[in-house]
Amino acid sequence: MLENFTGTTPRLQVVLDHSHPCCPSKAEMLKQHRELSMSIRRTIENNEEAGIRPSKTYQSFVAAVGGRRELNFIEKDVRNYISREVRNVSEQEDAKEFGKYFLRMKEKNQNFFFELELEEDQSIKLAFWADARSRAAFEYFGDVISFDTTYNTNRYNLVCGSFVGVNHHGGNALKGFLTDQCASIKRALEACMPTTIHSWCIWHIMKKIPSKLNGYKGHADIEREMSQIVFNSHSKDSFDRNWNDFLLNFGLVDNKWLSDLYEDRHIWVPIYLDHHFWAGMRSTQRSENMHSFFNKFITRNSLLIQFVKQYDNCLGSREQAERESDAADFHTVIPCATKFSIEAQFQDVYTHQKFREVQAQFREKANCITRLMNSALGYSVYEVGEQVSSSILNKFVVTYDSVAAEVKCQCLLFESRGILCRHTLSVLSFEQVSQVSPRYILERWSKKVKRRHTHIKSSHDEPLMEPRSKRFDQLVFRSQNICKFASESEELTAFLHRAYDNVMAEMESLKAKRKGTSSLSHEDANLESVNELQSPPRIRTRGRPKNRLGSKLDKQIANATKKKKTKVLSEVKVMFFKFVVIEFIFLINSLANM
């Protein structure tokens, strides 16, 4: 734009902004007219912290204002802000932020544990961490652990190995160790934990059947028959017999994969493991549930710091779910499904989730037929037939000792899951037992036990916000109650609008008065305020700078010493005389007032 300037030489001035009116319908698409307000930026940051995708965040803005045309920005602006401001961490800084996260968590709670193993070039090779709440929960629920190493979604291709247990609700929280079918983990457990019972994930094994046996004729029948043998063999002898018949009938005797599975049957077939307690865990699918949670927010290009933040969110959601379940156990009661007094016994003690599992056994008791085989000296042997379908009747042997108040079923449901089976309940009903022994009411499933970990918050990293963002959030939070109160009537709303206008005018006036100077004393100084300090403006000087600031003052003092001594003495005498007169007048006034 050419403008007229005084002088002989014309000058050309460049104005980057539009200097003419724009069409309203097209101006919104120009970058100069698009802007993210403070409120919009904070919402984007909070949603990113919560793992909400940018597209969903933008749609929430659209829904709030009633259409895209009402917004002065587009979805691309939201994505650019996230990539440039929120996720602005390079690969070089990623490891540092990863380590800083661990230090912040350790500072918040000394029971937070982490350990890093580094390569020679100081790059991260392995990282292990456990938050304080999980460590406390392990004291109560560390008897059965699932360890899954099948998740590696990050840009460094590092494998995530998650340790998952079962809490008193049956949800995700060491006698048993459940892993994927991995030979290296098997060898490590045998060497480091020889007394720990190791089990392979049966879900992963059964999932491999189509790929391993797809080349055989009738592979669908093979898969169905194998599943029937694995899950419905009620004794080791019956499994061995049925497995051999299965191999002969389908011509699979020479199949190496099935041969290897049979050799390792003691660590994956349920009938070989059910005499150990597994808290209802037969697979690592509880870890898979965590993986599905991560997949919503983590991609192959995700950084380490992004992963641990989403890990925080995952732990927080699990903690909240446990708190809600505890509250439901305390405030509500699930009605009994039968008139059996033993059911009321479990209703009073067990959490809702576990009591529902017990109730399922009470309902299925109706399908059982109990027959006394023999009895002597209070020790009885029963045969319980369960009608699972119109053509299938499964039979189980149940023993009952009335003297010791002990009952045991061939299905081993109590030994493996910690709840009495329908066959046992059928025998107890036949014996007219009204109360079971306390040994069959596990404290692990009790809702009355006060556990230490419930008083510990899961680790959650607070976002590192600028001081202005913190102040903005605090003001918005406090203004919510005011807006809620004012919205009750038009009169109150108009009153608040006037108050806002007056306050805005006062703040603008105060800002104008204080423009240019401010102070910061040691009394109100803190890390936040110090971080806001800026360097003084740099002054450009000509020639060699003068390091000694007192040079001008030295000259003035030197010139003053050259004055005549008589003049100096006369000035001193005058000052002394004035001082004596003032003191004399002060003395007279004091005597007069006495």
Coordinates of C-alpha atoms in Angstrom, one line a residue:
M1 CA 0.0 0.0 0.0
L2 CA 1.5 3.3 -1.1
E3 CA 1.0 6.2 1.4
N4 CA 1.9 9.9 1.3
F5 CA 4.8 10.8 3.6
T6 CA 6.4 14.2 4.1
G7 CA 9.8 14.5 2.4
T8 CA 11.1 14.3 -1.1
T9 CA 11.3 10.4 -1.3
P10 CA 8.0 8.4 -1.3
R11 CA 7.9 5.4 1.0
L12 CA 6.1 2.1 0.6
Q13 CA 4.3 0.6 3.7
V14 CA 3.3 -3.1 3.9
V15 CA 0.2 -4.1 5.9
L16 CA -0.1 -7.8 6.4
D17 CA -3.7 -7.7 7.7
H18 CA -6.6 -7.0 5.4
S19 CA -7.1 -3.2 5.0
H20 CA -10.5 -3.5 3.4
P21 CA -13.8 -5.1 4.5
C22 CA -14.2 -8.8 3.9
C23 CA -17.2 -10.8 3.0
P24 CA -18.5 -12.3 6.3
S25 CA -19.3 -15.7 4.8
K26 CA -15.7 -16.0 3.4
A27 CA -13.7 -14.2 6.1
E28 CA -14.2 -17.1 8.5
M29 CA -12.0 -19.3 6.3
L30 CA -9.1 -16.8 6.3
K31 CA -6.4 -17.6 8.8
Q32 CA -6.2 -14.0 10.0
H33 CA -9.8 -14.2 11.1
R34 CA -9.6 -17.6 12.9
E35 CA -8.7 -17.6 16.6
L36 CA -8.8 -19.9 19.5
S37 CA -9.9 -18.1 22.6
M38 CA -8.5 -18.9 26.1
S39 CA -11.6 -20.9 27.0
I40 CA -11.3 -22.9 23.7
R41 CA -7.6 -23.7 24.3
R42 CA -8.2 -24.9 27.9
T43 CA -11.0 -27.1 26.7
I44 CA -8.7 -28.6 24.0
E45 CA -6.0 -29.2 26.5
N46 CA -8.3 -30.9 29.0
N47 CA -9.9 -33.1 26.4
E48 CA -6.4 -34.1 25.1
E49 CA -5.4 -35.0 28.7
A50 CA -8.6 -37.1 29.0
G51 CA -7.8 -38.9 25.7
I52 CA -10.7 -37.4 23.7
R53 CA -10.0 -37.3 20.0
P54 CA -9.7 -33.9 18.2
S55 CA -12.6 -34.7 16.0
K56 CA -14.8 -35.3 19.1
T57 CA -13.5 -32.1 20.7
Y58 CA -14.4 -30.1 17.6
Q59 CA -17.9 -31.6 17.4
S60 CA -18.5 -30.6 21.1
F61 CA -17.7 -27.0 20.2
V62 CA -20.1 -27.2 17.2
A63 CA -22.9 -28.6 19.3
A64 CA -22.3 -25.9 22.0
V65 CA -22.8 -23.0 19.6
G66 CA -25.4 -24.5 17.3
G67 CA -23.4 -25.0 14.1
R68 CA -20.0 -24.8 12.4
R69 CA -20.7 -21.3 11.0
E70 CA -21.0 -19.9 14.5
L71 CA -17.4 -20.8 15.2
N72 CA -14.5 -18.6 14.3
F73 CA -12.1 -21.6 13.8
I74 CA -12.1 -24.9 12.0
E75 CA -11.2 -28.5 13.0
K76 CA -7.8 -28.1 11.5
D77 CA -7.0 -25.3 14.0
V78 CA -7.8 -27.7 16.8
R79 CA -5.5 -30.4 15.4
N80 CA -2.7 -27.8 14.8
Y81 CA -3.0 -26.5 18.4
I82 CA -2.7 -30.0 19.8
S83 CA 0.3 -30.9 17.6
R84 CA 2.2 -27.6 18.1
E85 CA 1.3 -26.7 21.7
V86 CA 0.0 -29.7 23.6
R87 CA 2.0 -32.6 22.1
N88 CA 5.1 -30.5 21.3
V89 CA 7.6 -33.0 22.5
S90 CA 10.4 -34.2 20.3
E91 CA 11.9 -37.7 20.4
Q92 CA 15.0 -36.2 22.0
E93 CA 12.9 -34.7 24.8
D94 CA 10.5 -37.7 25.1
A95 CA 12.9 -39.8 27.3
K96 CA 13.5 -36.8 29.5
E97 CA 9.8 -36.1 30.0
F98 CA 9.3 -39.8 30.6
G99 CA 11.9 -39.7 33.4
K100 CA 10.5 -36.4 34.8
Y101 CA 7.1 -38.1 35.0
F102 CA 8.5 -40.8 37.3
L103 CA 10.3 -38.2 39.4
R104 CA 7.0 -36.3 39.9
M105 CA 5.2 -39.4 40.8
K106 CA 7.8 -40.4 43.3
E107 CA 7.7 -36.9 44.8
K108 CA 3.9 -37.1 45.2
N109 CA 4.1 -40.6 46.9
Q110 CA 7.3 -42.2 48.1
N111 CA 5.8 -45.7 47.6
F112 CA 5.8 -45.1 43.9
F113 CA 8.5 -47.4 42.4
F114 CA 10.3 -47.2 39.1
E115 CA 13.5 -48.5 37.6
L116 CA 15.1 -47.9 34.2
E117 CA 17.6 -50.0 32.4
L118 CA 19.7 -48.1 29.9
E119 CA 21.8 -48.9 26.9
E120 CA 25.5 -47.7 26.6
D121 CA 24.3 -44.6 24.8
Q122 CA 21.9 -43.9 27.7
S123 CA 18.8 -44.7 25.7
I124 CA 16.0 -46.5 27.5
K125 CA 16.0 -50.3 27.1
L126 CA 13.6 -51.3 29.9
A127 CA 11.2 -49.4 32.2
F128 CA 9.4 -50.8 35.1
W129 CA 7.0 -48.9 37.4
A130 CA 4.3 -49.6 40.0
D131 CA 2.2 -46.9 41.6
A132 CA 1.5 -46.8 45.3
R133 CA -2.1 -47.9 45.1
S134 CA -1.3 -51.0 43.0
R135 CA 1.5 -52.0 45.4
A136 CA -0.9 -51.7 48.3
A137 CA -3.6 -53.7 46.5
F138 CA -1.0 -56.4 45.8
E139 CA -1.0 -57.1 49.6
Y140 CA -4.6 -58.3 49.3
F141 CA -4.9 -59.6 45.8
G142 CA -1.4 -60.7 44.8
D143 CA -2.3 -64.4 45.0
V144 CA -3.1 -64.6 41.3
I145 CA -1.5 -62.5 38.6
S146 CA -1.9 -62.3 34.8
F147 CA 1.2 -61.1 32.9
D148 CA 0.6 -60.2 29.2
T149 CA 3.4 -59.1 26.9
T150 CA 1.4 -58.9 23.6
Y151 CA 1.0 -55.1 23.5
N152 CA 3.7 -53.0 21.7
T153 CA 1.9 -49.9 20.3
N154 CA 4.4 -47.1 20.3
R155 CA 6.9 -45.6 17.9
Y156 CA 9.8 -47.4 19.5
N157 CA 8.2 -50.8 19.2
L158 CA 8.7 -51.4 23.0
V159 CA 6.6 -54.2 24.4
C160 CA 4.2 -53.3 27.2
G161 CA 4.0 -56.1 29.9
S162 CA 1.1 -55.5 32.2
F163 CA 0.5 -57.2 35.6
V164 CA -3.2 -57.6 36.2
G165 CA -4.9 -59.2 39.2
V166 CA -8.5 -59.7 40.5
N167 CA -9.9 -57.6 43.3
H168 CA -12.8 -58.4 45.7
H169 CA -15.4 -57.4 43.1
G170 CA -13.8 -59.8 40.6
G171 CA -12.5 -56.8 38.6
N172 CA -8.9 -56.0 37.5
A173 CA -6.5 -55.2 40.5
L174 CA 1.4 -64.9 44.1
K175 CA 0.4 -68.1 44.1
G176 CA -0.6 -68.3 40.4
F177 CA 1.0 -66.7 37.4
L178 CA -1.0 -66.5 34.2
T179 CA 0.9 -65.7 30.9
D180 CA 0.7 -66.2 27.2
Q181 CA 2.2 -69.4 25.6
C182 CA 5.8 -68.2 25.8
A183 CA 8.7 -70.6 26.3
S184 CA 11.1 -67.9 27.6
I185 CA 8.6 -66.7 30.3
K186 CA 8.1 -70.4 31.3
R187 CA 11.9 -70.9 31.7
A188 CA 12.2 -67.6 33.7
L189 CA 9.4 -68.5 36.1
E190 CA 10.9 -72.0 36.7
A191 CA 14.2 -70.4 37.5
C192 CA 13.0 -67.4 39.6
M193 CA 9.7 -68.6 41.1
P194 CA 9.9 -72.4 41.3
T195 CA 7.1 -72.6 43.9
T196 CA 4.7 -70.5 41.9
I197 CA 2.0 -72.2 39.8
H198 CA 2.3 -71.2 36.2
S199 CA -0.6 -71.3 33.8
W200 CA -0.8 -70.6 30.1
C201 CA -3.7 -68.5 28.8
I202 CA -6.2 -71.0 27.4
W203 CA -7.9 -68.3 25.3
H204 CA -4.7 -67.7 23.3
I205 CA -4.2 -71.5 22.8
M206 CA -7.8 -72.1 21.6
K207 CA -7.6 -69.1 19.3
K208 CA -4.7 -70.7 17.5
I209 CA -6.7 -73.8 16.5
P210 CA -8.0 -72.5 13.1
S211 CA -4.5 -71.5 12.0
K212 CA -2.8 -74.6 13.2
L213 CA -5.4 -77.2 12.0
N214 CA -6.9 -75.4 9.0
G215 CA -5.2 -77.8 6.6
Y216 CA -7.1 -80.8 7.9
K217 CA -10.4 -82.1 6.5
G218 CA -13.3 -81.2 8.8
H219 CA -11.3 -78.6 10.8
A220 CA -14.5 -77.1 12.1
D221 CA -15.4 -80.5 13.7
I222 CA -11.9 -80.8 15.0
E223 CA -12.1 -77.4 16.7
R224 CA -15.5 -78.2 18.3
E225 CA -14.4 -81.6 19.5
M226 CA -11.1 -80.3 21.0
S227 CA -13.0 -77.5 22.9
Q228 CA -15.4 -80.1 24.2
I229 CA -12.6 -82.3 25.6
V230 CA -10.6 -79.4 27.1
F231 CA -13.5 -77.7 28.9
N232 CA -15.7 -80.7 29.8
S233 CA -13.3 -83.3 31.1
H234 CA -14.0 -83.7 34.8
S235 CA -11.0 -85.8 35.7
K236 CA -7.4 -86.2 34.5
D237 CA -8.0 -89.8 33.4
S238 CA -11.1 -88.8 31.3
F239 CA -9.1 -86.1 29.6
D240 CA -6.2 -88.4 28.7
R241 CA -8.6 -91.0 27.4
N242 CA -10.7 -88.5 25.4
W243 CA -7.6 -86.8 24.0
N244 CA -6.1 -90.0 22.7
D245 CA -9.5 -90.9 21.1
F246 CA -9.6 -87.5 19.6
L247 CA -6.2 -87.8 17.9
L248 CA -7.1 -91.3 16.5
N249 CA -10.5 -90.3 15.2
F250 CA -9.2 -87.3 13.3
G251 CA -5.8 -88.7 12.2
L252 CA -3.8 -86.1 14.3
V253 CA -1.4 -88.5 16.0
D254 CA 1.6 -87.1 14.2
N255 CA 0.6 -83.4 14.6
K256 CA 3.6 -81.8 16.5
W257 CA 1.6 -78.8 17.8
L258 CA -1.0 -81.0 19.4
S259 CA 1.8 -83.3 20.7
D260 CA 3.6 -80.4 22.3
L261 CA 0.4 -79.2 23.9
Y262 CA -0.3 -82.5 25.4
E263 CA 3.2 -82.6 26.9
D264 CA 2.5 -79.3 28.6
R265 CA -1.1 -80.1 29.5
H266 CA -0.4 -79.5 33.2
I267 CA -0.1 -75.7 32.6
W268 CA -3.1 -75.0 30.4
V269 CA -5.8 -77.7 30.7
P270 CA -8.4 -76.7 33.4
I271 CA -8.7 -80.1 35.0
Y272 CA -5.0 -80.1 35.7
L273 CA -5.1 -76.6 37.2
D274 CA -8.5 -76.4 39.0
H275 CA -7.1 -77.8 42.3
H276 CA -5.2 -74.5 42.5
F277 CA -6.8 -71.2 43.3
W278 CA -7.1 -68.9 40.2
A279 CA -9.8 -66.4 41.4
G280 CA -11.8 -67.2 38.3
M281 CA -8.9 -66.3 35.8
R282 CA -8.3 -68.7 33.0
S283 CA -7.0 -66.3 30.4
T284 CA -5.1 -63.0 30.1
Q285 CA -8.3 -61.3 28.7
R286 CA -8.3 -59.0 31.6
S287 CA -5.1 -57.6 30.2
E288 CA -6.7 -57.5 26.8
N289 CA -9.4 -55.2 28.2
M290 CA -6.6 -52.8 29.2
H291 CA -5.2 -53.0 25.7
S292 CA -8.6 -52.1 24.1
F293 CA -8.6 -49.1 26.4
F294 CA -5.2 -48.0 25.2
N295 CA -6.1 -48.6 21.6
K296 CA -8.6 -45.8 21.8
F297 CA -5.9 -43.2 22.4
I298 CA -2.5 -44.7 21.5
T299 CA -1.1 -45.3 18.0
R300 CA 2.1 -46.6 16.5
N301 CA 3.4 -43.0 16.5
S302 CA 2.7 -42.3 20.2
L303 CA 5.5 -41.1 22.5
L304 CA 6.4 -42.7 25.8
I305 CA 5.1 -39.7 27.8
Q306 CA 1.7 -40.0 25.9
F307 CA 1.5 -43.7 26.9
V308 CA 2.1 -43.2 30.6
K309 CA -0.5 -40.4 30.7
Q310 CA -3.1 -42.7 29.2
Y311 CA -1.9 -45.4 31.6
D312 CA -2.7 -42.9 34.4
N313 CA -6.2 -42.5 32.9
C314 CA -6.6 -46.3 32.8
L315 CA -5.7 -46.7 36.5
G316 CA -7.9 -43.8 37.4
S317 CA -10.9 -45.4 35.6
R318 CA -10.3 -48.7 37.4
E319 CA -10.0 -46.9 40.7
Q320 CA -13.3 -45.0 40.1
A321 CA -15.0 -48.3 39.1
E322 CA -13.9 -49.9 42.4
R323 CA -15.1 -46.9 44.4
E324 CA -18.5 -47.0 42.8
S325 CA -18.7 -50.7 43.4
D326 CA -17.8 -50.2 47.1
A327 CA -20.4 -47.5 47.4
A328 CA -23.1 -49.8 45.9
D329 CA -22.1 -52.6 48.3
F330 CA -22.5 -50.3 51.2
H331 CA -25.8 -48.5 50.3
T332 CA -27.7 -51.2 48.4
V333 CA -28.7 -54.9 48.9
I334 CA -29.3 -57.5 46.2
P335 CA -32.4 -59.6 47.1
C336 CA -32.0 -63.4 47.5
A337 CA -33.1 -65.5 44.7
T338 CA -34.1 -68.5 46.9
K339 CA -35.3 -69.2 50.4
F340 CA -32.1 -71.1 51.2
S341 CA -30.6 -69.6 54.4
I342 CA -27.1 -70.2 53.1
E343 CA -27.7 -67.7 50.3
A344 CA -28.6 -65.0 52.9
Q345 CA -25.3 -65.9 54.6
F346 CA -23.4 -65.0 51.4
Q347 CA -25.6 -62.0 50.8
D348 CA -24.5 -60.4 54.1
V349 CA -20.8 -60.8 53.5
Y350 CA -19.9 -60.8 49.8
T351 CA -19.6 -57.9 47.4
H352 CA -22.4 -57.5 44.9
Q353 CA -20.3 -58.9 42.0
K354 CA -19.3 -62.1 43.8
F355 CA -22.8 -62.5 45.3
R356 CA -24.3 -62.5 41.8
E357 CA -21.9 -65.4 40.9
V358 CA -23.0 -67.3 44.0
Q359 CA -26.6 -66.6 43.1
A360 CA -26.0 -68.2 39.7
Q361 CA -25.0 -71.4 41.4
F362 CA -28.1 -71.3 43.6
R363 CA -30.3 -71.0 40.5
E364 CA -28.5 -73.8 38.6
K365 CA -29.0 -76.0 41.7
A366 CA -32.5 -76.6 40.3
N367 CA -30.9 -78.7 37.5
C368 CA -29.2 -81.1 39.9
I369 CA -30.4 -84.4 41.2
T370 CA -28.7 -85.7 44.4
R371 CA -28.4 -89.4 45.2
L372 CA -26.7 -90.8 48.3
M373 CA -24.1 -93.4 47.4
N374 CA -22.9 -94.5 50.9
S375 CA -22.6 -93.1 54.4
A376 CA -20.6 -94.1 57.5
L377 CA -19.8 -92.3 60.7
G378 CA -21.0 -88.9 59.4
Y379 CA -19.0 -89.2 56.1
S380 CA -21.3 -89.4 53.1
V381 CA -20.6 -89.8 49.4
Y382 CA -23.1 -88.4 46.9
E383 CA -23.6 -88.6 43.2
V384 CA -25.0 -85.4 41.7
G385 CA -26.4 -85.5 38.2
E386 CA -26.6 -82.2 36.4
Q387 CA -28.9 -81.9 33.4
V388 CA -27.0 -79.5 31.1
S389 CA -29.3 -80.3 28.1
S390 CA -32.1 -82.6 27.0
S391 CA -29.6 -85.3 26.1
I392 CA -26.6 -84.6 28.4
L393 CA -26.4 -85.5 32.1
N394 CA -23.1 -84.9 33.7
K395 CA -22.4 -86.7 37.0
F396 CA -20.2 -85.4 39.8
V397 CA -19.1 -87.0 43.1
V398 CA -19.5 -84.9 46.2
T399 CA -18.3 -85.9 49.7
Y400 CA -19.7 -84.4 52.9
D401 CA -18.2 -84.7 56.4
S402 CA -20.9 -83.7 58.9
V403 CA -18.4 -83.9 61.9
A404 CA -15.8 -81.6 60.3
A405 CA -18.5 -79.6 58.4
E406 CA -16.4 -80.1 55.2
V407 CA -17.8 -80.6 51.7
K408 CA -15.9 -81.2 48.4
C409 CA -17.0 -81.6 44.8
Q410 CA -15.3 -83.3 41.9
C411 CA -15.7 -80.1 39.7
L412 CA -13.3 -78.2 42.0
L413 CA -15.1 -74.9 41.5
F414 CA -14.5 -73.8 45.1
E415 CA -10.8 -74.7 44.9
S416 CA -10.3 -72.8 41.6
R417 CA -12.7 -69.8 41.9
G418 CA -13.5 -69.5 45.6
I419 CA -17.3 -70.0 45.4
L420 CA -19.3 -73.1 46.3
C421 CA -20.7 -74.9 43.2
R422 CA -24.3 -75.9 42.5
H423 CA -23.4 -79.6 43.2
T424 CA -22.2 -78.8 46.7
L425 CA -25.2 -76.6 47.4
S426 CA -27.5 -79.4 46.3
V427 CA -25.8 -81.8 48.8
L428 CA -26.0 -79.2 51.6
S429 CA -29.7 -78.7 50.9
F430 CA -30.2 -82.5 51.0
E431 CA -28.4 -82.6 54.3
Q432 CA -30.6 -79.6 55.5
V433 CA -27.5 -77.5 56.4
S434 CA -28.6 -74.0 57.3
Q435 CA -25.1 -72.4 57.7
V436 CA -21.8 -73.2 56.0
S437 CA -18.5 -73.3 57.7
P438 CA -16.6 -69.9 57.7
R439 CA -13.9 -71.6 55.7
Y440 CA -16.2 -71.4 52.7
I441 CA -16.7 -67.7 53.0
L442 CA -13.5 -66.2 51.8
E443 CA -12.4 -62.9 53.2
R444 CA -11.0 -62.1 49.7
W445 CA -14.6 -61.5 48.4
S446 CA -15.8 -59.7 51.6
K447 CA -17.3 -56.2 51.4
K448 CA -16.7 -55.7 55.1
V449 CA -12.9 -55.7 55.1
K450 CA -11.3 -52.3 55.2
R451 CA -8.4 -52.5 52.8
R452 CA -5.4 -50.0 52.9
H453 CA -5.2 -49.5 49.1
T454 CA -8.7 -48.0 49.0
H455 CA -7.4 -44.9 50.9
I456 CA -4.6 -44.4 48.4
K457 CA -5.2 -42.4 45.2
S458 CA -3.9 -43.9 42.0
S459 CA -1.0 -42.0 40.5
H460 CA -2.1 -39.2 38.2
D461 CA 0.2 -36.6 36.7
E462 CA -1.1 -33.1 37.0
P463 CA -0.7 -31.2 33.7
L464 CA 2.1 -28.7 33.6
M465 CA 0.2 -25.5 32.9
E466 CA 1.3 -22.0 32.4
P467 CA 0.4 -19.7 35.4
R468 CA -2.1 -17.8 33.3
S469 CA -3.9 -21.1 32.5
K470 CA -4.1 -22.0 36.1
R471 CA -5.5 -18.6 37.0
F472 CA -8.0 -18.9 34.2
D473 CA -9.2 -22.3 35.4
Q474 CA -9.6 -21.1 39.0
L475 CA -11.7 -18.1 37.8
V476 CA -13.9 -20.2 35.6
F477 CA -14.5 -22.7 38.5
R478 CA -15.5 -20.0 40.9
S479 CA -17.7 -18.2 38.4
Q480 CA -19.8 -21.3 37.8
N481 CA -21.8 -20.9 41.0
I482 CA -22.4 -17.3 40.3
C483 CA -23.7 -18.0 36.8
K484 CA -25.9 -20.9 38.1
F485 CA -27.5 -18.5 40.7
A486 CA -27.9 -15.7 38.2
S487 CA -29.6 -17.9 35.6
E488 CA -32.6 -18.5 37.8
S489 CA -34.3 -15.3 36.6
E490 CA -34.0 -12.5 34.0
E491 CA -33.5 -9.9 36.7
L492 CA -30.6 -11.7 38.3
T493 CA -29.1 -12.3 34.9
A494 CA -29.3 -8.6 34.0
F495 CA -27.8 -7.7 37.4
L496 CA -24.8 -10.0 36.7
H497 CA -24.3 -8.5 33.3
R498 CA -24.1 -5.0 34.8
A499 CA -21.7 -6.2 37.5
Y500 CA -19.5 -7.8 34.8
D501 CA -19.5 -4.5 32.8
N502 CA -18.5 -2.5 35.9
V503 CA -15.8 -5.0 36.9
M504 CA -14.4 -5.0 33.4
A505 CA -14.3 -1.2 33.3
E506 CA -12.5 -1.2 36.7
M507 CA -10.0 -3.8 35.6
E508 CA -9.2 -2.0 32.4
S509 CA -8.7 1.2 34.4
L510 CA -6.4 -0.6 36.9
K511 CA -4.4 -2.1 34.1
A512 CA -3.9 1.3 32.5
K513 CA -2.7 2.8 35.8
R514 CA -0.3 0.0 36.6
K515 CA 1.0 -0.2 33.0
G516 CA 4.7 -0.2 33.0
T517 CA 5.6 -1.1 36.6
S518 CA 4.9 -3.8 39.1
S519 CA 6.7 -5.2 42.2
L520 CA 7.5 -8.6 43.6
S521 CA 8.6 -8.9 47.2
H522 CA 10.1 -11.8 49.0
E523 CA 6.9 -12.3 51.0
D524 CA 4.7 -13.2 48.0
A525 CA 7.3 -14.6 45.7
N526 CA 7.0 -18.3 44.7
L527 CA 8.1 -20.5 41.8
E528 CA 5.1 -19.5 39.7
S529 CA 5.7 -15.8 40.0
V530 CA 9.4 -16.2 39.4
N531 CA 8.8 -18.2 36.3
E532 CA 6.8 -15.2 35.0
L533 CA 9.7 -12.8 35.3
Q534 CA 11.2 -11.4 32.1
S535 CA 14.7 -10.1 31.5
P536 CA 15.1 -6.3 31.4
P537 CA 15.1 -4.7 28.0
R538 CA 18.5 -4.7 26.4
I539 CA 20.0 -1.2 25.9
R540 CA 22.3 -0.7 22.9
T541 CA 25.3 1.6 23.5
R542 CA 28.0 3.1 21.3
G543 CA 31.6 2.4 21.9
R544 CA 33.1 0.5 24.8
P545 CA 30.5 0.1 27.6
K546 CA 31.4 1.6 30.9
N547 CA 31.5 -1.0 33.6
R548 CA 31.8 1.4 36.6
L549 CA 28.5 3.2 37.2
G550 CA 29.9 5.5 39.9
S551 CA 32.3 7.4 37.6
K552 CA 30.1 10.5 37.3
L553 CA 29.5 10.6 41.0
D554 CA 33.2 10.4 41.6
K555 CA 33.7 13.6 39.5
Q556 CA 31.1 15.5 41.5
I557 CA 32.8 14.6 44.8
A558 CA 36.2 15.6 43.5
N559 CA 34.8 19.0 42.3
A560 CA 33.2 19.6 45.7
T561 CA 36.5 19.1 47.5
K562 CA 38.0 22.0 45.6
K563 CA 35.7 24.6 47.3
K564 CA 37.2 27.0 49.8
K565 CA 37.5 25.8 53.4
T566 CA 36.1 29.0 54.7
K567 CA 32.9 28.6 52.8
V568 CA 32.5 25.1 54.0
L569 CA 33.1 26.1 57.7
S570 CA 30.6 29.0 57.5
E571 CA 27.9 26.6 56.1
V572 CA 28.6 24.2 58.9
K573 CA 28.3 26.9 61.5
V574 CA 25.0 28.0 60.1
M575 CA 23.6 24.5 60.1
F576 CA 24.8 24.0 63.7
F577 CA 23.2 27.3 64.8
K578 CA 19.9 26.3 63.2
F579 CA 20.0 23.0 65.0
V580 CA 20.7 24.6 68.4
V581 CA 17.7 27.0 68.0
I582 CA 15.4 24.1 67.1
E583 CA 16.4 22.1 70.1
F584 CA 16.0 25.1 72.4
I585 CA 12.5 25.8 71.1
F586 CA 11.5 22.2 71.6
L587 CA 12.8 22.3 75.2
I588 CA 10.8 25.4 76.0
N589 CA 7.6 23.9 74.6
S590 CA 8.1 20.7 76.6
L591 CA 8.6 22.7 79.9
A592 CA 5.4 24.8 79.2
N593 CA 3.3 21.7 78.8
M594 CA 4.4 20.2 82.2

